[in-house]
Short mmCIF file of C-alpha atoms in Angstrom, two decimals:
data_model
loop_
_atom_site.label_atom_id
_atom_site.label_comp_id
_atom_site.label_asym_id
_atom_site.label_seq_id
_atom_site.Cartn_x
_atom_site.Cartn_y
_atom_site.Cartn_z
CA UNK K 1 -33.45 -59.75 -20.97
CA UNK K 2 -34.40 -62.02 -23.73
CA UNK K 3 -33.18 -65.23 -21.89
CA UNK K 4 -35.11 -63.58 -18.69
CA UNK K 5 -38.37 -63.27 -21.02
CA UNK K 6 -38.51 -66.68 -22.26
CA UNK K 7 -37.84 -68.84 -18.62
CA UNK K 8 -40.66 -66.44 -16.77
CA UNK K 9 -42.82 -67.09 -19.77
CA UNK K 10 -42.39 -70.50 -19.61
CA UNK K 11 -42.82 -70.97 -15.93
CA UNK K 12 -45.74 -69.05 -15.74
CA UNK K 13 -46.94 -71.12 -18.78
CA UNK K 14 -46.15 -74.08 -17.17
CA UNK K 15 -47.69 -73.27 -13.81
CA UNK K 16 -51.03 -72.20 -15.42
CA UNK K 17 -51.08 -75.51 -17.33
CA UNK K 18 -50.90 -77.34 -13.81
CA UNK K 19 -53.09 -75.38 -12.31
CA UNK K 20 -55.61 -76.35 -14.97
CA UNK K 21 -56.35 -72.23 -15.94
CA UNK K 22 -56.81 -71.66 -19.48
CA UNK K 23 -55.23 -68.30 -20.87
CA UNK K 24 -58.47 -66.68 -21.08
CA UNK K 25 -59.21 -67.68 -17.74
CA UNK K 26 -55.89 -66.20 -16.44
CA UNK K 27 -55.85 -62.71 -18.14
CA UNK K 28 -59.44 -62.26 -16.67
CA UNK K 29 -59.27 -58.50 -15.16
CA UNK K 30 -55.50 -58.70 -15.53
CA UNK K 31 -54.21 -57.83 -18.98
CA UNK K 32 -55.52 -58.75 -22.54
CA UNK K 33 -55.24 -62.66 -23.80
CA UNK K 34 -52.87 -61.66 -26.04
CA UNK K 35 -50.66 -59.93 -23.48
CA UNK K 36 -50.51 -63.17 -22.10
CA UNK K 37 -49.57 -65.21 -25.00
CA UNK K 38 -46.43 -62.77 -25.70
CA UNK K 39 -45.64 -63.20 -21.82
CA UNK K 40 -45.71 -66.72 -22.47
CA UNK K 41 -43.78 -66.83 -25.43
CA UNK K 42 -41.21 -64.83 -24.23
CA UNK K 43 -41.60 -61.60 -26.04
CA UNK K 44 -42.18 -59.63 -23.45
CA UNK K 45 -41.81 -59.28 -19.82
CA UNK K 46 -45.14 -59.06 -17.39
CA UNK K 47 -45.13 -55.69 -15.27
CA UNK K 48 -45.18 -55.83 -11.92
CA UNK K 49 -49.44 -55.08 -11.81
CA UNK K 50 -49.34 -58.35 -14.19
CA UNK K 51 -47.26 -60.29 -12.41
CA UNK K 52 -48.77 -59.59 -9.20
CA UNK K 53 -52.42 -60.52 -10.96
CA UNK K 54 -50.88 -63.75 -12.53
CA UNK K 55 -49.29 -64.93 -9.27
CA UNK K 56 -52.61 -64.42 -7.05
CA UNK K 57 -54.69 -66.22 -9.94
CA UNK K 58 -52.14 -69.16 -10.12
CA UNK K 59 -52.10 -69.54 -6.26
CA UNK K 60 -48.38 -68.48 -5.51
CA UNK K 61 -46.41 -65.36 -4.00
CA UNK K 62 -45.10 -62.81 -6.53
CA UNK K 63 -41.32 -64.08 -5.32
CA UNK K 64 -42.14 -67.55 -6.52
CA UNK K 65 -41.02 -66.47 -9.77
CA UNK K 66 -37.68 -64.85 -8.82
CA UNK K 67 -36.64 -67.52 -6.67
CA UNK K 68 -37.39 -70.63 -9.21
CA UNK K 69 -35.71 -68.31 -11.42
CA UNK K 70 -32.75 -67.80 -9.93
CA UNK K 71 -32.52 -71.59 -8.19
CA UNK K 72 -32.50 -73.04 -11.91
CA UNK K 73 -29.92 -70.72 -12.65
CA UNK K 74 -27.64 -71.52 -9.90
CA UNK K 75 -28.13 -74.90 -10.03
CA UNK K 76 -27.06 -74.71 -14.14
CA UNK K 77 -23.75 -72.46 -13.06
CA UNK K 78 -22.84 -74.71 -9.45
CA UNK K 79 -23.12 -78.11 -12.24
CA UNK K 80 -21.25 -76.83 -15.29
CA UNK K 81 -18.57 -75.19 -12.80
CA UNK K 82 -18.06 -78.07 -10.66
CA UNK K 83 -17.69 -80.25 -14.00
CA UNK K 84 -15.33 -77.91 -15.80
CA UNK K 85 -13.15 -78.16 -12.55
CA UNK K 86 -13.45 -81.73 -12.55
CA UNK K 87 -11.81 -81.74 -15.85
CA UNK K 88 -9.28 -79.62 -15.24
CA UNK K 89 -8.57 -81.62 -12.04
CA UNK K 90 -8.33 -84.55 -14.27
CA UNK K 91 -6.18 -83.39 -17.00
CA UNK K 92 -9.11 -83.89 -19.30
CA UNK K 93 -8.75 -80.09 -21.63
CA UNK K 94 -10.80 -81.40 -24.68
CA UNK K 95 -13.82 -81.81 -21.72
CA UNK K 96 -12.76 -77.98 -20.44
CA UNK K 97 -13.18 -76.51 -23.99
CA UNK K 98 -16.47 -78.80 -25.02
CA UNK K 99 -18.06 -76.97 -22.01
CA UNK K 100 -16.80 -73.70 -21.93
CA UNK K 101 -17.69 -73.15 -25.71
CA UNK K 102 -21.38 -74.83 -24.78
CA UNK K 103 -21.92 -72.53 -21.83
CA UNK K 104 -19.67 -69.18 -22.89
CA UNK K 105 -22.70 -67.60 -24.84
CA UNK K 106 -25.70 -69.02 -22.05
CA UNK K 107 -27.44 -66.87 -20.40
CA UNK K 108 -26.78 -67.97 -16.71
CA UNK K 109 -22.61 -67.17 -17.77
CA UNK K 110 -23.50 -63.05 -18.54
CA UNK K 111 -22.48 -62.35 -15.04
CA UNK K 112 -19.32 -60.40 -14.34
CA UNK K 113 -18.26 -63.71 -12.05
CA UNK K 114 -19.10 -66.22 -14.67
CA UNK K 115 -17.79 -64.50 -17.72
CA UNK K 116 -14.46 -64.71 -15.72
CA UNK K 117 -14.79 -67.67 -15.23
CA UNK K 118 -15.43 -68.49 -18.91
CA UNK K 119 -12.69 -66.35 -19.50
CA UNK K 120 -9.84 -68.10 -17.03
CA UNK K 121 -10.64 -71.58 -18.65
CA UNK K 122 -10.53 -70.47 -21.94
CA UNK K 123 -6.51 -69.87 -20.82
CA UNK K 124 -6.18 -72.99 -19.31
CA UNK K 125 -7.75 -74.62 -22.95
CA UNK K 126 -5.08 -72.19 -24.46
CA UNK K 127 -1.95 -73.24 -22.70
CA UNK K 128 -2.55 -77.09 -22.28
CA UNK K 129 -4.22 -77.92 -25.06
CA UNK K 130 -3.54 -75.37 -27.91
CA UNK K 131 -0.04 -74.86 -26.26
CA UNK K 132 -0.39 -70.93 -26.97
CA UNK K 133 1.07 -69.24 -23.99
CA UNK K 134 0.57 -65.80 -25.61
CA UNK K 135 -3.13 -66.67 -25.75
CA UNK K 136 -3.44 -68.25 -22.66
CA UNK K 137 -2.00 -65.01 -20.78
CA UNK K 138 -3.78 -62.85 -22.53
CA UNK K 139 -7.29 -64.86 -21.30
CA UNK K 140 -5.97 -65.14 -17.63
CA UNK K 141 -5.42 -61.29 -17.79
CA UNK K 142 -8.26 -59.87 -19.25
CA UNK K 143 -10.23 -62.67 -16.70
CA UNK K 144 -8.43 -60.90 -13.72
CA UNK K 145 -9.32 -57.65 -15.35
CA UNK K 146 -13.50 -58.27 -15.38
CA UNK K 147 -13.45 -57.45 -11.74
CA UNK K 148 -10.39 -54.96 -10.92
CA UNK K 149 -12.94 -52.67 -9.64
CA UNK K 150 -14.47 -55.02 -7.12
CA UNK K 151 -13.11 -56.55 -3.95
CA UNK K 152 -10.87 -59.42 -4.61
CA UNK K 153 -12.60 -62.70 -4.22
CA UNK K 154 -12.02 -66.56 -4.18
CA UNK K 155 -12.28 -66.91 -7.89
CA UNK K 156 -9.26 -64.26 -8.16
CA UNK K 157 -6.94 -66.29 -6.08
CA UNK K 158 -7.72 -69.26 -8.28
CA UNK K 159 -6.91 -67.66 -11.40
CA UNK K 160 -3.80 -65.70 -9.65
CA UNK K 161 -2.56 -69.34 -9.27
CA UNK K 162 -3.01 -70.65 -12.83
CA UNK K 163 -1.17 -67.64 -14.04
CA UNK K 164 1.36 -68.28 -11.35
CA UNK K 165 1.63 -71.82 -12.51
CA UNK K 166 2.08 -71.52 -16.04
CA UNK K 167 4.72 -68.85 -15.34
CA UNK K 168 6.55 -71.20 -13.33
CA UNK K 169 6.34 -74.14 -15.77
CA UNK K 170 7.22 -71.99 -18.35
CA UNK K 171 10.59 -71.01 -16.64
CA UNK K 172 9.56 -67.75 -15.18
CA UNK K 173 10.08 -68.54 -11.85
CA UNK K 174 10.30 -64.57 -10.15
CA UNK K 175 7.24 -63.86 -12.34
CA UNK K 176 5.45 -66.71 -11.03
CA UNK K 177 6.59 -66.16 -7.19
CA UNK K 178 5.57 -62.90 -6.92
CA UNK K 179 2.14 -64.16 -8.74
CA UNK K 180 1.98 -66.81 -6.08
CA UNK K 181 2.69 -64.06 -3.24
CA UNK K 182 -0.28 -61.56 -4.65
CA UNK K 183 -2.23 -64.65 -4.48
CA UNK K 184 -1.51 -64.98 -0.85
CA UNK K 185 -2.13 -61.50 0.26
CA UNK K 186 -5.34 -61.25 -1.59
CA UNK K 187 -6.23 -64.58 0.12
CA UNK K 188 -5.01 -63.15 3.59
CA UNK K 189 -7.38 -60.21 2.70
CA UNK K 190 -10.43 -62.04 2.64
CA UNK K 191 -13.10 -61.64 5.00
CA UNK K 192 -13.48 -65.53 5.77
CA UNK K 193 -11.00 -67.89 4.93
CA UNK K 194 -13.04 -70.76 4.61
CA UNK K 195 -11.14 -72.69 1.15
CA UNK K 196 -8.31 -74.53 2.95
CA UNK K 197 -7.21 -75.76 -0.26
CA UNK K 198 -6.55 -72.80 -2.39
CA UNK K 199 -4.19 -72.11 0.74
CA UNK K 200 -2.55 -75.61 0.41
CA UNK K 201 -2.35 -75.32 -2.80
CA UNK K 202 -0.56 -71.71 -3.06
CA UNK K 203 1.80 -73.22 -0.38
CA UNK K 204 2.76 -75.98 -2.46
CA UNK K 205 3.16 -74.32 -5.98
CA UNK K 206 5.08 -71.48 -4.65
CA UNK K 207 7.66 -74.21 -3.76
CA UNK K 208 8.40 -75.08 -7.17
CA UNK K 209 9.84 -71.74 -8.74
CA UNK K 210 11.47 -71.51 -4.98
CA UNK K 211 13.05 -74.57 -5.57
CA UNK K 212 14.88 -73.96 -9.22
CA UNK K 213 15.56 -70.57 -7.59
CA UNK K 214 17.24 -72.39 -5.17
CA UNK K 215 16.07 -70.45 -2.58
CA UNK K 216 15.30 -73.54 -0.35
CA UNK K 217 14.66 -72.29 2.86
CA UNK K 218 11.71 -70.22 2.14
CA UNK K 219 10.57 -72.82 -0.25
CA UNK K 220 10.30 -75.23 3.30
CA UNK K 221 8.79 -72.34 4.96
CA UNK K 222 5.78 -72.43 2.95
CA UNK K 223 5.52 -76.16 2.76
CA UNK K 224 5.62 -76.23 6.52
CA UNK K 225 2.73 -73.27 6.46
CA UNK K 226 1.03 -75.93 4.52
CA UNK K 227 1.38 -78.80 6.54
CA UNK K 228 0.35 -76.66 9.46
CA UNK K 229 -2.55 -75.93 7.52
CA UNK K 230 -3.49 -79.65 6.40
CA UNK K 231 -3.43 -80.70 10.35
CA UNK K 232 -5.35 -77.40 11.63
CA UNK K 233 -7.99 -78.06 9.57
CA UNK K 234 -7.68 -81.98 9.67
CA UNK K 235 -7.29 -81.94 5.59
CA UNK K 236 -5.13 -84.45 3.77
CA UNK K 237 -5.69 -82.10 -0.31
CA UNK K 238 -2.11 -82.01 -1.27
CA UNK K 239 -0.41 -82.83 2.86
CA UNK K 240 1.66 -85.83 0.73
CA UNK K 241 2.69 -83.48 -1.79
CA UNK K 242 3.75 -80.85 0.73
CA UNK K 243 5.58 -83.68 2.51
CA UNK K 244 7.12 -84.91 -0.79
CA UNK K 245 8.38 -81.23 -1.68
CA UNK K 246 9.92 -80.94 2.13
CA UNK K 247 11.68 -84.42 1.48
CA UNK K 248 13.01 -83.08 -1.58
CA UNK K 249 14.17 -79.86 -0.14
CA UNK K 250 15.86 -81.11 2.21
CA UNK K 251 17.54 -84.02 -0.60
CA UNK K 252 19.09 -80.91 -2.14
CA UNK K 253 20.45 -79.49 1.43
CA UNK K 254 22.10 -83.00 1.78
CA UNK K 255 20.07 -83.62 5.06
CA UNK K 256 19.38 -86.72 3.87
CA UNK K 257 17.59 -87.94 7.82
CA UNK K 258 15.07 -85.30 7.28
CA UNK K 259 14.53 -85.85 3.92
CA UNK K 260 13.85 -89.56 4.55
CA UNK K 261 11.47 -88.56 7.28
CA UNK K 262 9.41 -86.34 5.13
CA UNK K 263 9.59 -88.55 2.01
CA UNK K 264 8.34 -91.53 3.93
CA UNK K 265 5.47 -89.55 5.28
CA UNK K 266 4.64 -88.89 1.77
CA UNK K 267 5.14 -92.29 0.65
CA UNK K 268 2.62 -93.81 3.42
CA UNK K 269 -0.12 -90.51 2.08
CA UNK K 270 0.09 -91.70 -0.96
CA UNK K 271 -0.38 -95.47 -0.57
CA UNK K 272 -3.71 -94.63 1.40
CA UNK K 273 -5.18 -92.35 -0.72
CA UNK K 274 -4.54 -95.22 -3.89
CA UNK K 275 -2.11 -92.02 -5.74
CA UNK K 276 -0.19 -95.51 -7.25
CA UNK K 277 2.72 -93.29 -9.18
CA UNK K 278 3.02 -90.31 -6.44
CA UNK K 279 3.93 -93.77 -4.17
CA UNK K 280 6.03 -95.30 -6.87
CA UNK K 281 8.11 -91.93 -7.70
CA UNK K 282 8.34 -91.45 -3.81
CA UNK K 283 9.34 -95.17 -2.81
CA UNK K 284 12.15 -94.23 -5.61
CA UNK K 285 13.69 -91.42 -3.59
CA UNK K 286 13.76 -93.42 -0.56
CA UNK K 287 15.57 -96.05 -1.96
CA UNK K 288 18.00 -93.80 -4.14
CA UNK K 289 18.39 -91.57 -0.54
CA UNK K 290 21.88 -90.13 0.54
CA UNK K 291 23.66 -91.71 3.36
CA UNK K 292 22.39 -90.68 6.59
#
């Protein structure tokens, strides 16, 4: 309420000041000058008589306040978010933490959805750059746990996989599958699928515990789902690396023809899209191939 005190104040402050309407002027038949000057200043919050008075002396609708309210507000949580994800994207975990401990305490994070947020990067700073897996599960739990009473949502399925991933890498590959497979079925049980990615992306990490599990045929059934997914929806996020896992997969079935097929697919992905190592590491396993 504090943080909601002090941006009305100083929009209305700023809007009288552009309007040209001295404080005196503006708590004419509405309130007391002084009223004004606390509203201002943030101490305390206009009620809805004042508000109504102040918005039809200053020339606007009563909503005007709300909305530029909550527009500077979502444009602060859409550009922290998108940068923090950025970071992560890039590898970059001294960025992740400089952020989250800027923003964890801020007013536009209180919300259920962004103090989950806060709360699933703080164990992705754990893991990768503390290297505290205790920590790091502990976050990602309690993150999952802000909104167990709610209906699953996008976020979830993001932090289902970065649990499901740090299983995996940590050698806990049934842990992480079954992760990967609640990920799935919340995903499935959304009302719109409309982030193709999250999908490719579940398809492609589920591979990996698959594949030391050596169960490799329903390791190539989802990398197929996720190729089928890359060309429905015309999308190349993560259609080499699918490839690349398929080429491999089928390396360790010593079907070395498909494997080629599938790794030079890969190989061409990557040369387009400028991924210089993915190409290198791939051009490597074409040349090392099995006979055919």
């Amino acid at each position: 309420m504090k943080h909601l005190s002090q941006n009305l104040g100083e929009l209305i402050k700023d809007l009288r000041q552009q309007a040209g309407v001295s404080q005196k002027e503006l708590c004419k038949e509405i309130c007391s000058q002084s009223e004004i000057s606390k509203i201002e200043s943030g101490k305390i919050l206009p009620t809805i008589y004042i508000l109504m008075g102040i918005s039809s002396k200053l020339g606007v609708e009563p909503s005007y306040f709300f909305n530029q309210l909550t527009k500077k507000q979502f444009d602060i949580i859409y550009n922290v978010k998108n940068e923090i994800r950025n970071h992560v994207h890039e590898k970059n975990y001294k960025k992740v933490k400089t952020l989250v401990d800027k923003y964890e305490n801020h007013s536009s994070f209180q919300t259920i959805e962004e103090r989950q947020f806060i709360l699933w990067h703080k164990g992705i700073i754990e893991y990768y750059l503390h290297n505290n897996l205790k920590h790091s599960l502990c976050f990602l739990e309690e993150s999952l746990r802000t909104r167990e009473s709610l209906k699953h949502n996008i976020q979830d399925i993001h932090i289902l996989n970065s649990l499901a991933v740090i299983h995996s890498e940590t050698g806990q590959y049934l842990e992480a599958i079954d992760l990967f497979k609640l990920a799935l079925r919340y995903y499935f049980g959304l009302n719109s699928n409309i982030d193709y990615k999250i999908y490719n992306k579940l398809c492609y990490n589920i591979s990996k515990p698959l594949i030391s599990n050596k169960n490799y045929k329903e390791a190539l059934t989802y990398c197929e789902l996720g190729v089928k997914n890359c060309l429905e929806t015309h999308s190349n996020y993560l259609l080499g690396g699918l490839y690349y896992q398929q080429g491999y997969i089928y390396s360790l079935k010593q079907e070395y023809q498909k494997s080629l097929e599938n790794f030079t697919k890969a190989h061409t992905l990557f040369t387009i899209t400028n991924k210089k190592l993915f190409a290198a590491k791939t051009l490597e396993k074409i040349k090392n191939q099995g006979p055919i």
